[in-house]
PDB file of C-alpha atoms in Angstrom:
ATOM      1  CA  MET A1128     -33.938  58.084 -87.806  1.00 50.00           C
ATOM      2  CA  SER A1129     -33.765  61.596 -89.522  1.00 48.00           C
ATOM      3  CA  PRO A1130     -36.454  64.324 -89.297  1.00 42.00           C
ATOM      4  CA  GLN A1131     -38.422  63.397 -92.409  1.00 52.00           C
ATOM      5  CA  GLY A1132     -38.177  59.789 -91.792  1.00 72.00           C
ATOM      6  CA  LEU A1133     -34.923  58.646 -93.397  1.00 93.00           C
ATOM      7  CA  GLY A1134     -33.722  55.614 -91.541  1.00 94.00           C
ATOM      8  CA  PRO A1135     -32.903  53.282 -90.072  1.00 96.00           C
ATOM      9  CA  VAL A1136     -29.433  53.017 -91.538  1.00 97.00           C
ATOM     10  CA  ARG A1137     -28.136  49.510 -92.247  1.00 98.00           C
ATOM     11  CA  HIS A1138     -24.359  49.315 -92.300  1.00 98.00           C
ATOM     12  CA  PHE A1139     -22.460  46.649 -94.352  1.00 98.00           C
ATOM     13  CA  GLU A1140     -18.749  45.980 -94.281  1.00 97.00           C
ATOM     14  CA  GLU A1141     -19.185  44.326 -97.645  1.00 97.00           C
ATOM     15  CA  ILE A1142     -22.118  43.913-100.138  1.00 97.00           C
ATOM     16  CA  ASP A1143     -22.593  43.431-103.770  1.00 96.00           C
ATOM     17  CA  SER A1144     -24.599  46.631-104.271  1.00 95.00           C
ATOM     18  CA  THR A1145     -26.602  48.855-101.894  1.00 97.00           C
ATOM     19  CA  ASN A1146     -28.996  49.679-104.696  1.00 96.00           C
ATOM     20  CA  ARG A1147     -29.620  46.038-105.383  1.00 96.00           C
ATOM     21  CA  TYR A1148     -30.194  45.363-101.718  1.00 97.00           C
ATOM     22  CA  LEU A1149     -32.725  48.103-101.372  1.00 97.00           C
ATOM     23  CA  VAL A1150     -34.604  47.183-104.601  1.00 95.00           C
ATOM     24  CA  GLU A1151     -34.962  43.691-103.100  1.00 95.00           C
ATOM     25  CA  GLN A1152     -36.161  45.194 -99.772  1.00 95.00           C
ATOM     26  CA  ALA A1153     -38.676  47.396-101.541  1.00 94.00           C
ATOM     27  CA  ARG A1154     -40.173  44.389-103.318  1.00 92.00           C
ATOM     28  CA  LEU A1155     -40.434  42.746 -99.936  1.00 92.00           C
ATOM     29  CA  GLY A1156     -42.340  45.694 -98.551  1.00 92.00           C
ATOM     30  CA  ALA A1157     -39.764  47.709 -96.708  1.00 93.00           C
ATOM     31  CA  PRO A1158     -41.121  51.132 -95.911  1.00 91.00           C
ATOM     32  CA  HIS A1159     -40.021  54.669 -96.998  1.00 91.00           C
ATOM     33  CA  GLY A1160     -36.651  55.894 -95.588  1.00 94.00           C
ATOM     34  CA  LEU A1161     -34.592  52.738 -95.319  1.00 96.00           C
ATOM     35  CA  VAL A1162     -30.787  53.515 -95.871  1.00 98.00           C
ATOM     36  CA  ALA A1163     -28.019  51.078 -96.822  1.00 98.00           C
ATOM     37  CA  VAL A1164     -24.377  52.115 -96.458  1.00 98.00           C
ATOM     38  CA  ALA A1165     -21.380  49.914 -97.358  1.00 97.00           C
ATOM     39  CA  ALA A1166     -17.681  50.070 -96.684  1.00 96.00           C
ATOM     40  CA  TYR A1167     -17.123  48.157 -99.859  1.00 96.00           C
ATOM     41  CA  GLN A1168     -19.253  47.088-102.802  1.00 94.00           C
ATOM     42  CA  THR A1169     -18.307  44.150-104.937  1.00 92.00           C
ATOM     43  CA  ALA A1170     -20.636  45.002-107.767  1.00 85.00           C
ATOM     44  CA  GLY A1171     -21.174  48.730-107.366  1.00 70.00           C
ATOM     45  CA  ARG A1172     -22.266  50.309-110.640  1.00 60.00           C
ATOM     46  CA  GLY A1173     -23.219  53.635-112.207  1.00 54.00           C
ATOM     47  CA  ARG A1174     -25.069  54.580-115.447  1.00 52.00           C
ATOM     48  CA  LEU A1175     -24.830  52.083-118.359  1.00 49.00           C
ATOM     49  CA  GLY A1176     -23.522  49.377-115.876  1.00 52.00           C
ATOM     50  CA  ARG A1177     -20.150  51.035-115.297  1.00 57.00           C
ATOM     51  CA  ARG A1178     -18.279  49.729-112.280  1.00 60.00           C
ATOM     52  CA  TRP A1179     -17.896  51.999-109.228  1.00 55.00           C
ATOM     53  CA  ASP A1180     -14.976  50.563-107.234  1.00 66.00           C
ATOM     54  CA  ALA A1181     -12.715  51.822-104.373  1.00 74.00           C
ATOM     55  CA  PRO A1182     -10.692  50.345-101.434  1.00 87.00           C
ATOM     56  CA  PRO A1183     -12.874  49.310 -98.414  1.00 93.00           C
ATOM     57  CA  GLY A1184     -13.885  52.283 -96.294  1.00 93.00           C
ATOM     58  CA  ALA A1185     -12.441  55.005 -98.656  1.00 93.00           C
ATOM     59  CA  ASN A1186     -15.575  56.500-100.048  1.00 95.00           C
ATOM     60  CA  LEU A1187     -19.235  57.082 -99.281  1.00 97.00           C
ATOM     61  CA  LEU A1188     -21.325  54.387-100.765  1.00 97.00           C
ATOM     62  CA  VAL A1189     -25.030  54.704 -99.814  1.00 98.00           C
ATOM     63  CA  SER A1190     -28.495  54.092-101.120  1.00 98.00           C
ATOM     64  CA  VAL A1191     -31.834  55.370 -99.985  1.00 97.00           C
ATOM     65  CA  LEU A1192     -35.316  53.803-100.397  1.00 96.00           C
ATOM     66  CA  LEU A1193     -38.042  56.390-101.048  1.00 93.00           C
ATOM     67  CA  ARG A1194     -41.742  56.004-101.367  1.00 89.00           C
ATOM     68  CA  PRO A1195     -43.051  58.962-103.382  1.00 82.00           C
ATOM     69  CA  GLY A1196     -46.603  57.719-103.994  1.00 75.00           C
ATOM     70  CA  SER A1197     -47.851  58.131-107.577  1.00 70.00           C
ATOM     71  CA  PHE A1198     -45.831  61.263-108.294  1.00 72.00           C
ATOM     72  CA  PRO A1199     -44.896  60.702-112.015  1.00 72.00           C
ATOM     73  CA  SER A1200     -41.640  62.599-112.062  1.00 80.00           C
ATOM     74  CA  ALA A1201     -40.422  61.080-108.769  1.00 83.00           C
ATOM     75  CA  PRO A1202     -37.332  59.077-109.983  1.00 87.00           C
ATOM     76  CA  HIS A1203     -35.875  62.180-111.679  1.00 88.00           C
ATOM     77  CA  ALA A1204     -36.780  64.585-108.884  1.00 90.00           C
ATOM     78  CA  CYS A1205     -35.260  62.210-106.246  1.00 92.00           C
ATOM     79  CA  THR A1206     -32.033  62.084-108.338  1.00 93.00           C
ATOM     80  CA  LEU A1207     -31.862  65.931-108.253  1.00 94.00           C
ATOM     81  CA  ALA A1208     -32.589  66.000-104.548  1.00 95.00           C
ATOM     82  CA  VAL A1209     -29.699  63.550-103.742  1.00 97.00           C
ATOM     83  CA  ALA A1210     -27.295  65.315-106.044  1.00 98.00           C
ATOM     84  CA  LEU A1211     -28.024  68.683-104.434  1.00 97.00           C
ATOM     85  CA  ALA A1212     -27.784  67.295-100.894  1.00 97.00           C
ATOM     86  CA  ALA A1213     -24.377  65.735-101.692  1.00 98.00           C
ATOM     87  CA  ALA A1214     -23.121  69.044-103.191  1.00 98.00           C
ATOM     88  CA  ASP A1215     -24.121  70.986-100.135  1.00 98.00           C
ATOM     89  CA  SER A1216     -22.534  68.461 -97.808  1.00 98.00           C
ATOM     90  CA  CYS A1217     -19.185  68.605 -99.653  1.00 98.00           C
ATOM     91  CA  LYS A1218     -19.206  72.373 -99.386  1.00 97.00           C
ATOM     92  CA  GLU A1219     -19.900  72.245 -95.682  1.00 97.00           C
ATOM     93  CA  LEU A1220     -17.456  69.593 -94.695  1.00 97.00           C
ATOM     94  CA  ALA A1221     -14.591  69.984 -97.204  1.00 97.00           C
ATOM     95  CA  GLY A1222     -15.020  73.533 -98.499  1.00 97.00           C
ATOM     96  CA  VAL A1223     -15.519  71.929-102.086  1.00 98.00           C
ATOM     97  CA  GLU A1224     -18.325  73.191-104.140  1.00 97.00           C
ATOM     98  CA  PRO A1225     -18.847  70.733-106.989  1.00 98.00           C
ATOM     99  CA  GLY A1226     -20.784  71.510-110.126  1.00 98.00           C
ATOM    100  CA  LEU A1227     -23.748  69.321-111.201  1.00 98.00           C
ATOM    101  CA  LYS A1228     -23.276  67.472-114.576  1.00 97.00           C
ATOM    102  CA  TRP A1229     -26.579  66.418-116.129  1.00 97.00           C
ATOM    103  CA  PRO A1230     -28.009  63.965-115.505  1.00 94.00           C
ATOM    104  CA  ASN A1231     -26.505  62.560-112.437  1.00 93.00           C
ATOM    105  CA  ASP A1232     -22.797  63.408-111.660  1.00 96.00           C
ATOM    106  CA  LEU A1233     -20.990  65.802-109.284  1.00 98.00           C
ATOM    107  CA  VAL A1234     -17.856  67.256-110.998  1.00 97.00           C
ATOM    108  CA  VAL A1235     -14.984  69.623-110.168  1.00 97.00           C
ATOM    109  CA  GLY A1236     -13.800  70.911-113.542  1.00 93.00           C
ATOM    110  CA  ASP A1237     -13.972  67.900-115.825  1.00 90.00           C
ATOM    111  CA  LEU A1238     -13.094  65.464-113.008  1.00 95.00           C
ATOM    112  CA  LYS A1239     -15.950  63.258-111.527  1.00 95.00           C
ATOM    113  CA  LEU A1240     -16.413  63.457-107.782  1.00 97.00           C
ATOM    114  CA  ALA A1241     -19.626  61.484-107.363  1.00 97.00           C
ATOM    115  CA  GLY A1242     -22.362  59.674-109.274  1.00 95.00           C
ATOM    116  CA  VAL A1243     -26.010  59.210-108.494  1.00 96.00           C
ATOM    117  CA  LEU A1244     -28.133  56.223-109.877  1.00 94.00           C
ATOM    118  CA  ALA A1245     -31.933  56.033-109.359  1.00 94.00           C
ATOM    119  CA  GLU A1246     -33.926  52.849-109.991  1.00 93.00           C
ATOM    120  CA  ALA A1247     -37.725  53.011-109.961  1.00 92.00           C
ATOM    121  CA  LEU A1248     -40.056  50.134-109.085  1.00 88.00           C
ATOM    122  CA  THR A1249     -43.302  51.229-110.841  1.00 68.00           C
ATOM    123  CA  GLY A1250     -44.973  47.816-111.234  1.00 59.00           C
ATOM    124  CA  ALA A1251     -47.936  46.633-109.310  1.00 53.00           C
ATOM    125  CA  PRO A1252     -46.909  46.097-105.750  1.00 51.00           C
ATOM    126  CA  SER A1253     -47.346  42.843-103.958  1.00 54.00           C
ATOM    127  CA  GLU A1254     -49.948  42.438-101.224  1.00 39.00           C
ATOM    128  CA  VAL A1255     -47.326  42.682 -98.568  1.00 45.00           C
ATOM    129  CA  ASP A1256     -45.956  45.780-100.315  1.00 47.00           C
ATOM    130  CA  ARG A1257     -49.328  47.562-100.282  1.00 46.00           C
ATOM    131  CA  ALA A1258     -49.788  46.786 -96.669  1.00 33.00           C
ATOM    132  CA  ALA A1259     -46.415  47.977 -95.507  1.00 50.00           C
ATOM    133  CA  ALA A1260     -45.924  50.988 -97.806  1.00 46.00           C
ATOM    134  CA  GLY A1261     -48.714  51.473-100.371  1.00 52.00           C
ATOM    135  CA  GLY A1262     -47.167  52.215-103.690  1.00 75.00           C
ATOM    136  CA  PRO A1263     -44.164  52.594-105.945  1.00 86.00           C
ATOM    137  CA  ALA A1264     -40.563  52.915-104.753  1.00 92.00           C
ATOM    138  CA  VAL A1265     -37.446  54.750-105.967  1.00 94.00           C
ATOM    139  CA  VAL A1266     -34.061  53.635-104.781  1.00 96.00           C
ATOM    140  CA  VAL A1267     -31.364  56.310-105.168  1.00 97.00           C
ATOM    141  CA  GLY A1268     -27.705  55.287-104.872  1.00 97.00           C
ATOM    142  CA  LEU A1269     -24.796  57.751-104.285  1.00 97.00           C
ATOM    143  CA  GLY A1270     -21.081  57.004-104.804  1.00 96.00           C
ATOM    144  CA  LEU A1271     -19.024  59.894-103.546  1.00 97.00           C
ATOM    145  CA  ASN A1272     -15.209  59.892-103.644  1.00 96.00           C
ATOM    146  CA  VAL A1273     -13.976  60.906-100.266  1.00 96.00           C
ATOM    147  CA  ASN A1274     -10.443  59.371 -99.787  1.00 94.00           C
ATOM    148  CA  TRP A1275     -10.056  57.668-103.160  1.00 91.00           C
ATOM    149  CA  PRO A1276      -8.411  58.403-105.547  1.00 91.00           C
ATOM    150  CA  PRO A1277      -5.705  59.412-103.066  1.00 90.00           C
ATOM    151  CA  ARG A1278      -3.818  62.682-103.018  1.00 83.00           C
ATOM    152  CA  THR A1279      -1.506  63.116-106.016  1.00 68.00           C
ATOM    153  CA  PRO A1280       2.193  63.329-104.945  1.00 66.00           C
ATOM    154  CA  ALA A1281       3.925  66.580-105.545  1.00 56.00           C
ATOM    155  CA  GLY A1282       5.518  66.580-108.974  1.00 44.00           C
ATOM    156  CA  ASP A1283       3.223  64.130-110.569  1.00 51.00           C
ATOM    157  CA  PRO A1284       1.383  65.214-113.693  1.00 43.00           C
ATOM    158  CA  PRO A1285      -2.058  66.732-113.028  1.00 44.00           C
ATOM    159  CA  LEU A1286      -5.201  64.588-113.541  1.00 47.00           C
ATOM    160  CA  GLY A1287      -7.054  65.100-116.875  1.00 43.00           C
ATOM    161  CA  ASP A1288      -6.406  64.914-120.491  1.00 38.00           C
ATOM    162  CA  PRO A1289      -5.494  67.573-123.051  1.00 37.00           C
ATOM    163  CA  GLN A1290      -7.531  65.830-125.741  1.00 37.00           C
ATOM    164  CA  ILE A1291     -10.683  67.286-127.234  1.00 33.00           C
ATOM    165  CA  GLU A1292     -13.080  65.004-125.438  1.00 38.00           C
ATOM    166  CA  ALA A1293     -13.079  65.315-121.699  1.00 37.00           C
ATOM    167  CA  PRO A1294     -12.442  61.862-120.125  1.00 39.00           C
ATOM    168  CA  GLU A1295     -14.362  60.624-117.118  1.00 57.00           C
ATOM    169  CA  ALA A1296     -11.263  61.030-114.878  1.00 88.00           C
ATOM    170  CA  ALA A1297     -11.996  61.040-111.174  1.00 93.00           C
ATOM    171  CA  THR A1298     -11.112  63.093-108.259  1.00 95.00           C
ATOM    172  CA  SER A1299     -11.819  62.951-104.494  1.00 96.00           C
ATOM    173  CA  LEU A1300     -12.361  65.275-101.569  1.00 97.00           C
ATOM    174  CA  VAL A1301      -8.963  64.321-100.185  1.00 95.00           C
ATOM    175  CA  GLN A1302      -7.362  65.633-103.384  1.00 95.00           C
ATOM    176  CA  LEU A1303      -9.429  68.855-103.330  1.00 96.00           C
ATOM    177  CA  SER A1304      -9.419  69.914 -99.768  1.00 95.00           C
ATOM    178  CA  ASP A1305      -6.989  70.256 -96.859  1.00 88.00           C
ATOM    179  CA  MET A1306      -9.977  69.436 -94.475  1.00 88.00           C
ATOM    180  CA  PRO A1307     -10.069  65.680 -93.678  1.00 90.00           C
ATOM    181  CA  VAL A1308     -13.643  64.241 -94.167  1.00 93.00           C
ATOM    182  CA  ASN A1309     -14.992  61.282 -92.402  1.00 93.00           C
ATOM    183  CA  PRO A1310     -17.489  59.264 -94.689  1.00 94.00           C
ATOM    184  CA  ASP A1311     -19.787  58.585 -91.699  1.00 94.00           C
ATOM    185  CA  LEU A1312     -20.106  62.346 -90.878  1.00 96.00           C
ATOM    186  CA  LEU A1313     -20.594  63.049 -94.605  1.00 97.00           C
ATOM    187  CA  LEU A1314     -23.450  60.503 -94.690  1.00 97.00           C
ATOM    188  CA  ALA A1315     -25.162  62.262 -91.778  1.00 97.00           C
ATOM    189  CA  ARG A1316     -24.946  65.582 -93.542  1.00 97.00           C
ATOM    190  CA  VAL A1317     -26.260  64.154 -96.840  1.00 98.00           C
ATOM    191  CA  LEU A1318     -29.279  62.751 -95.076  1.00 97.00           C
ATOM    192  CA  GLU A1319     -29.987  65.983 -93.268  1.00 96.00           C
ATOM    193  CA  HIS A1320     -29.930  68.002 -96.476  1.00 96.00           C
ATOM    194  CA  LEU A1321     -31.953  65.320 -98.337  1.00 96.00           C
ATOM    195  CA  ASP A1322     -34.616  65.496 -95.578  1.00 92.00           C
ATOM    196  CA  ARG A1323     -35.106  69.138 -96.172  1.00 91.00           C
ATOM    197  CA  ARG A1324     -35.434  68.871 -99.865  1.00 90.00           C
ATOM    198  CA  LEU A1325     -37.995  65.946 -99.684  1.00 89.00           C
ATOM    199  CA  ALA A1326     -40.273  67.832 -97.340  1.00 82.00           C
ATOM    200  CA  ASP A1327     -42.644  68.986-100.069  1.00 72.00           C
ATOM    201  CA  LEU A1328     -41.688  66.544-102.704  1.00 78.00           C
ATOM    202  CA  LEU A1329     -42.740  63.438-100.984  1.00 72.00           C
ATOM    203  CA  GLN A1330     -46.253  64.296 -99.775  1.00 68.00           C
ATOM    204  CA  PRO A1331     -48.593  61.497-100.793  1.00 61.00           C
ATOM    205  CA  GLY A1332     -51.996  62.883-101.916  1.00 63.00           C
ATOM    206  CA  GLU A1333     -50.641  66.403-102.247  1.00 71.00           C
ATOM    207  CA  PRO A1334     -49.921  66.809-105.946  1.00 73.00           C
ATOM    208  CA  LYS A1335     -49.733  70.496-105.873  1.00 72.00           C
ATOM    209  CA  LEU A1336     -47.030  70.351-103.083  1.00 70.00           C
ATOM    210  CA  GLN A1337     -45.158  67.685-104.960  1.00 76.00           C
ATOM    211  CA  SER A1338     -45.220  69.695-108.215  1.00 81.00           C
ATOM    212  CA  GLU A1339     -44.037  72.899-106.468  1.00 84.00           C
ATOM    213  CA  GLY A1340     -41.315  70.875-104.813  1.00 85.00           C
ATOM    214  CA  HIS A1341     -40.092  69.411-108.025  1.00 88.00           C
ATOM    215  CA  ARG A1342     -40.121  72.885-109.689  1.00 90.00           C
ATOM    216  CA  ALA A1343     -38.070  74.264-106.829  1.00 91.00           C
ATOM    217  CA  LEU A1344     -35.517  71.365-107.231  1.00 93.00           C
ATOM    218  CA  VAL A1345     -35.199  71.955-110.909  1.00 95.00           C
ATOM    219  CA  GLN A1346     -34.622  75.618-110.446  1.00 96.00           C
ATOM    220  CA  GLU A1347     -31.833  75.106-107.830  1.00 96.00           C
ATOM    221  CA  TYR A1348     -30.376  72.365-109.963  1.00 97.00           C
ATOM    222  CA  ARG A1349     -30.342  74.678-112.989  1.00 97.00           C
ATOM    223  CA  SER A1350     -28.377  77.266-111.114  1.00 97.00           C
ATOM    224  CA  ARG A1351     -25.577  74.781-110.401  1.00 97.00           C
ATOM    225  CA  CYS A1352     -25.612  72.772-113.659  1.00 98.00           C
ATOM    226  CA  VAL A1353     -22.328  73.002-115.321  1.00 98.00           C
ATOM    227  CA  THR A1354     -23.653  71.218-118.431  1.00 98.00           C
ATOM    228  CA  LEU A1355     -25.511  74.366-119.532  1.00 98.00           C
ATOM    229  CA  ASP A1356     -23.736  76.452-122.130  1.00 97.00           C
ATOM    230  CA  ARG A1357     -21.375  73.553-122.896  1.00 97.00           C
ATOM    231  CA  GLN A1358     -20.870  71.785-126.162  1.00 97.00           C
ATOM    232  CA  VAL A1359     -22.025  68.298-125.567  1.00 98.00           C
ATOM    233  CA  ARG A1360     -22.400  64.877-127.132  1.00 97.00           C
ATOM    234  CA  VAL A1361     -25.507  63.035-126.195  1.00 97.00           C
ATOM    235  CA  GLU A1362     -25.499  59.202-126.382  1.00 96.00           C
ATOM    236  CA  GLU A1363     -28.865  57.513-126.614  1.00 92.00           C
ATOM    237  CA  PRO A1364     -29.811  53.909-127.271  1.00 90.00           C
ATOM    238  CA  THR A1365     -30.772  54.863-130.843  1.00 90.00           C
ATOM    239  CA  GLY A1366     -27.652  56.928-131.599  1.00 94.00           C
ATOM    240  CA  SER A1367     -25.713  60.031-130.623  1.00 96.00           C
ATOM    241  CA  PHE A1368     -25.745  63.759-131.567  1.00 97.00           C
ATOM    242  CA  THR A1369     -23.811  66.936-130.630  1.00 98.00           C
ATOM    243  CA  GLY A1370     -24.991  70.351-129.842  1.00 98.00           C
ATOM    244  CA  ARG A1371     -24.986  73.066-127.138  1.00 98.00           C
ATOM    245  CA  ALA A1372     -26.868  72.500-123.874  1.00 98.00           C
ATOM    246  CA  ILE A1373     -28.876  75.622-123.372  1.00 98.00           C
ATOM    247  CA  ASP A1374     -31.564  74.904-120.621  1.00 98.00           C
ATOM    248  CA  LEU A1375     -33.504  72.555-118.483  1.00 97.00           C
ATOM    249  CA  THR A1376     -37.235  72.071-118.936  1.00 95.00           C
ATOM    250  CA  GLY A1377     -39.523  72.523-115.976  1.00 91.00           C
ATOM    251  CA  GLU A1378     -39.439  68.782-115.468  1.00 90.00           C
ATOM    252  CA  GLY A1379     -35.658  68.794-115.547  1.00 93.00           C
ATOM    253  CA  GLN A1380     -34.973  67.387-119.041  1.00 94.00           C
ATOM    254  CA  LEU A1381     -31.948  68.746-120.979  1.00 97.00           C
ATOM    255  CA  VAL A1382     -32.500  71.104-123.884  1.00 98.00           C
ATOM    256  CA  VAL A1383     -29.856  70.836-126.600  1.00 98.00           C
ATOM    257  CA  ASP A1384     -29.471  73.230-129.515  1.00 98.00           C
ATOM    258  CA  THR A1385     -28.307  71.218-132.537  1.00 98.00           C
ATOM    259  CA  PRO A1386     -27.781  72.185-136.232  1.00 96.00           C
ATOM    260  CA  SER A1387     -31.191  70.541-137.029  1.00 96.00           C
ATOM    261  CA  GLY A1388     -33.050  72.267-134.192  1.00 97.00           C
ATOM    262  CA  ARG A1389     -33.570  71.963-130.478  1.00 98.00           C
ATOM    263  CA  ARG A1390     -33.916  68.542-128.894  1.00 97.00           C
ATOM    264  CA  VAL A1391     -35.155  67.661-125.447  1.00 97.00           C
ATOM    265  CA  VAL A1392     -33.234  64.886-123.747  1.00 96.00           C
ATOM    266  CA  THR A1393     -35.203  62.834-121.071  1.00 92.00           C
ATOM    267  CA  ALA A1394     -32.426  60.213-120.551  1.00 89.00           C
ATOM    268  CA  GLY A1395     -29.026  59.604-122.025  1.00 90.00           C
ATOM    269  CA  ASP A1396     -25.349  59.793-121.390  1.00 93.00           C
ATOM    270  CA  VAL A1397     -23.892  63.215-121.846  1.00 96.00           C
ATOM    271  CA  VAL A1398     -20.211  63.928-122.679  1.00 95.00           C
ATOM    272  CA  HIS A1399     -18.775  67.403-122.166  1.00 96.00           C
ATOM    273  CA  LEU A1400     -16.694  68.423-125.078  1.00 95.00           C
ATOM    274  CA  ARG A1401     -13.641  70.624-124.844  1.00 82.00           C
ATOM    275  CA  HIS A1402     -12.727  73.445-127.078  1.00 59.00           C
ATOM    276  CA  ARG A1403     -10.488  72.856-130.047  1.00 50.00           C
ATOM    277  CA  ARG A1404      -7.667  75.237-131.048  1.00 45.00           C
ATOM    278  CA  LYS A1405      -7.521  76.457-134.693  1.00 46.00           C
ATOM    279  CA  ARG A1406      -4.527  75.803-136.593  1.00 45.00           C
ATOM    280  CA  ARG A1407      -2.398  78.972-137.044  1.00 44.00           C
ATOM    281  CA  ARG A1408      -2.531  80.240-140.601  1.00 46.00           C
ATOM    282  CA  ALA A1409       0.325  82.207-142.189  1.00 44.00           C
ATOM    283  CA  GLY A1410      -0.026  85.894-141.356  1.00 44.00           C
ATOM    284  CA  GLY A1411      -3.041  85.101-139.008  1.00 43.00           C
ATOM    285  CA  SER A1412      -3.731  84.710-135.361  1.00 37.00           C
ATOM    286  CA  THR A1413      -4.695  81.748-133.248  1.00 37.00           C
ATOM    287  CA  GLY A1414      -8.309  81.639-132.219  1.00 36.00           C
ATOM    288  CA  ARG A1415     -10.650  79.163-130.518  1.00 34.00           C
ATOM    289  CA  THR A1416     -13.710  77.564-131.654  1.00 31.00           C
ATOM    290  CA  THR A1417     -16.060  75.106-130.079  1.00 33.00           C
ATOM    291  CA  GLY A1418     -17.078  71.749-131.427  1.00 37.00           C
ATOM    292  CA  PRO A1419     -16.705  68.074-131.156  1.00 35.00           C
TER     293      PRO A1419
END
């Protein structure tokens, strides 16, 4: 068990989803800190139900059960904490410093290295749940590409796409670093870094400490967020819009400047848009402009 109470770690050779498993365990009254890690997931998923798949043992597939008490911003704050912990671990073990794409991805350039998915259980807990843990739960899952996709052979075209809209192409630590990384060692580092960030955030009955811990997470996340100052398209259940991402609120929501004014995004899918070249005019020069 790690210093702030993360653990025990339950290992699975194969499971449908580590997030689903811990959500089920939370409903049965499992306490704060339980960790599930799998060599292979048959139904791993990311935001909007997207599949997250890789050969067995290739990547880090882990979920953590957290009990933050009644802290209202806990799901979002826990997502930030896991993303930051994963980024620090990649830098330490592989020399790779990923950027953070709002709301829940780790990227290198426009290539996705990892995704984070938080699920909150905020309904009234059962009697056994109250006795075992005493409150709501947040399950945060991390899928981090360690050895898959594999290294691109020399001479192959580079990953990515020259089109205007950046695709959600993937990369991995093995592609980005000459330093071999063991997923088990990476897990240990992620949990260590997560412990440190949870110290103030998860203090039941200490709303001031929780609020200060959340603000510190947002400030650190803002400094590494590569979505800021980018032209983006935001996709929400009610529709989509484009604009420039300009800031994060104190709670961590994305602020987007649009032609009709500033909009605050609490939840949604964000697409980074690439620059578009202007056509060359007779007697003119070629410039660049931003836009979808």
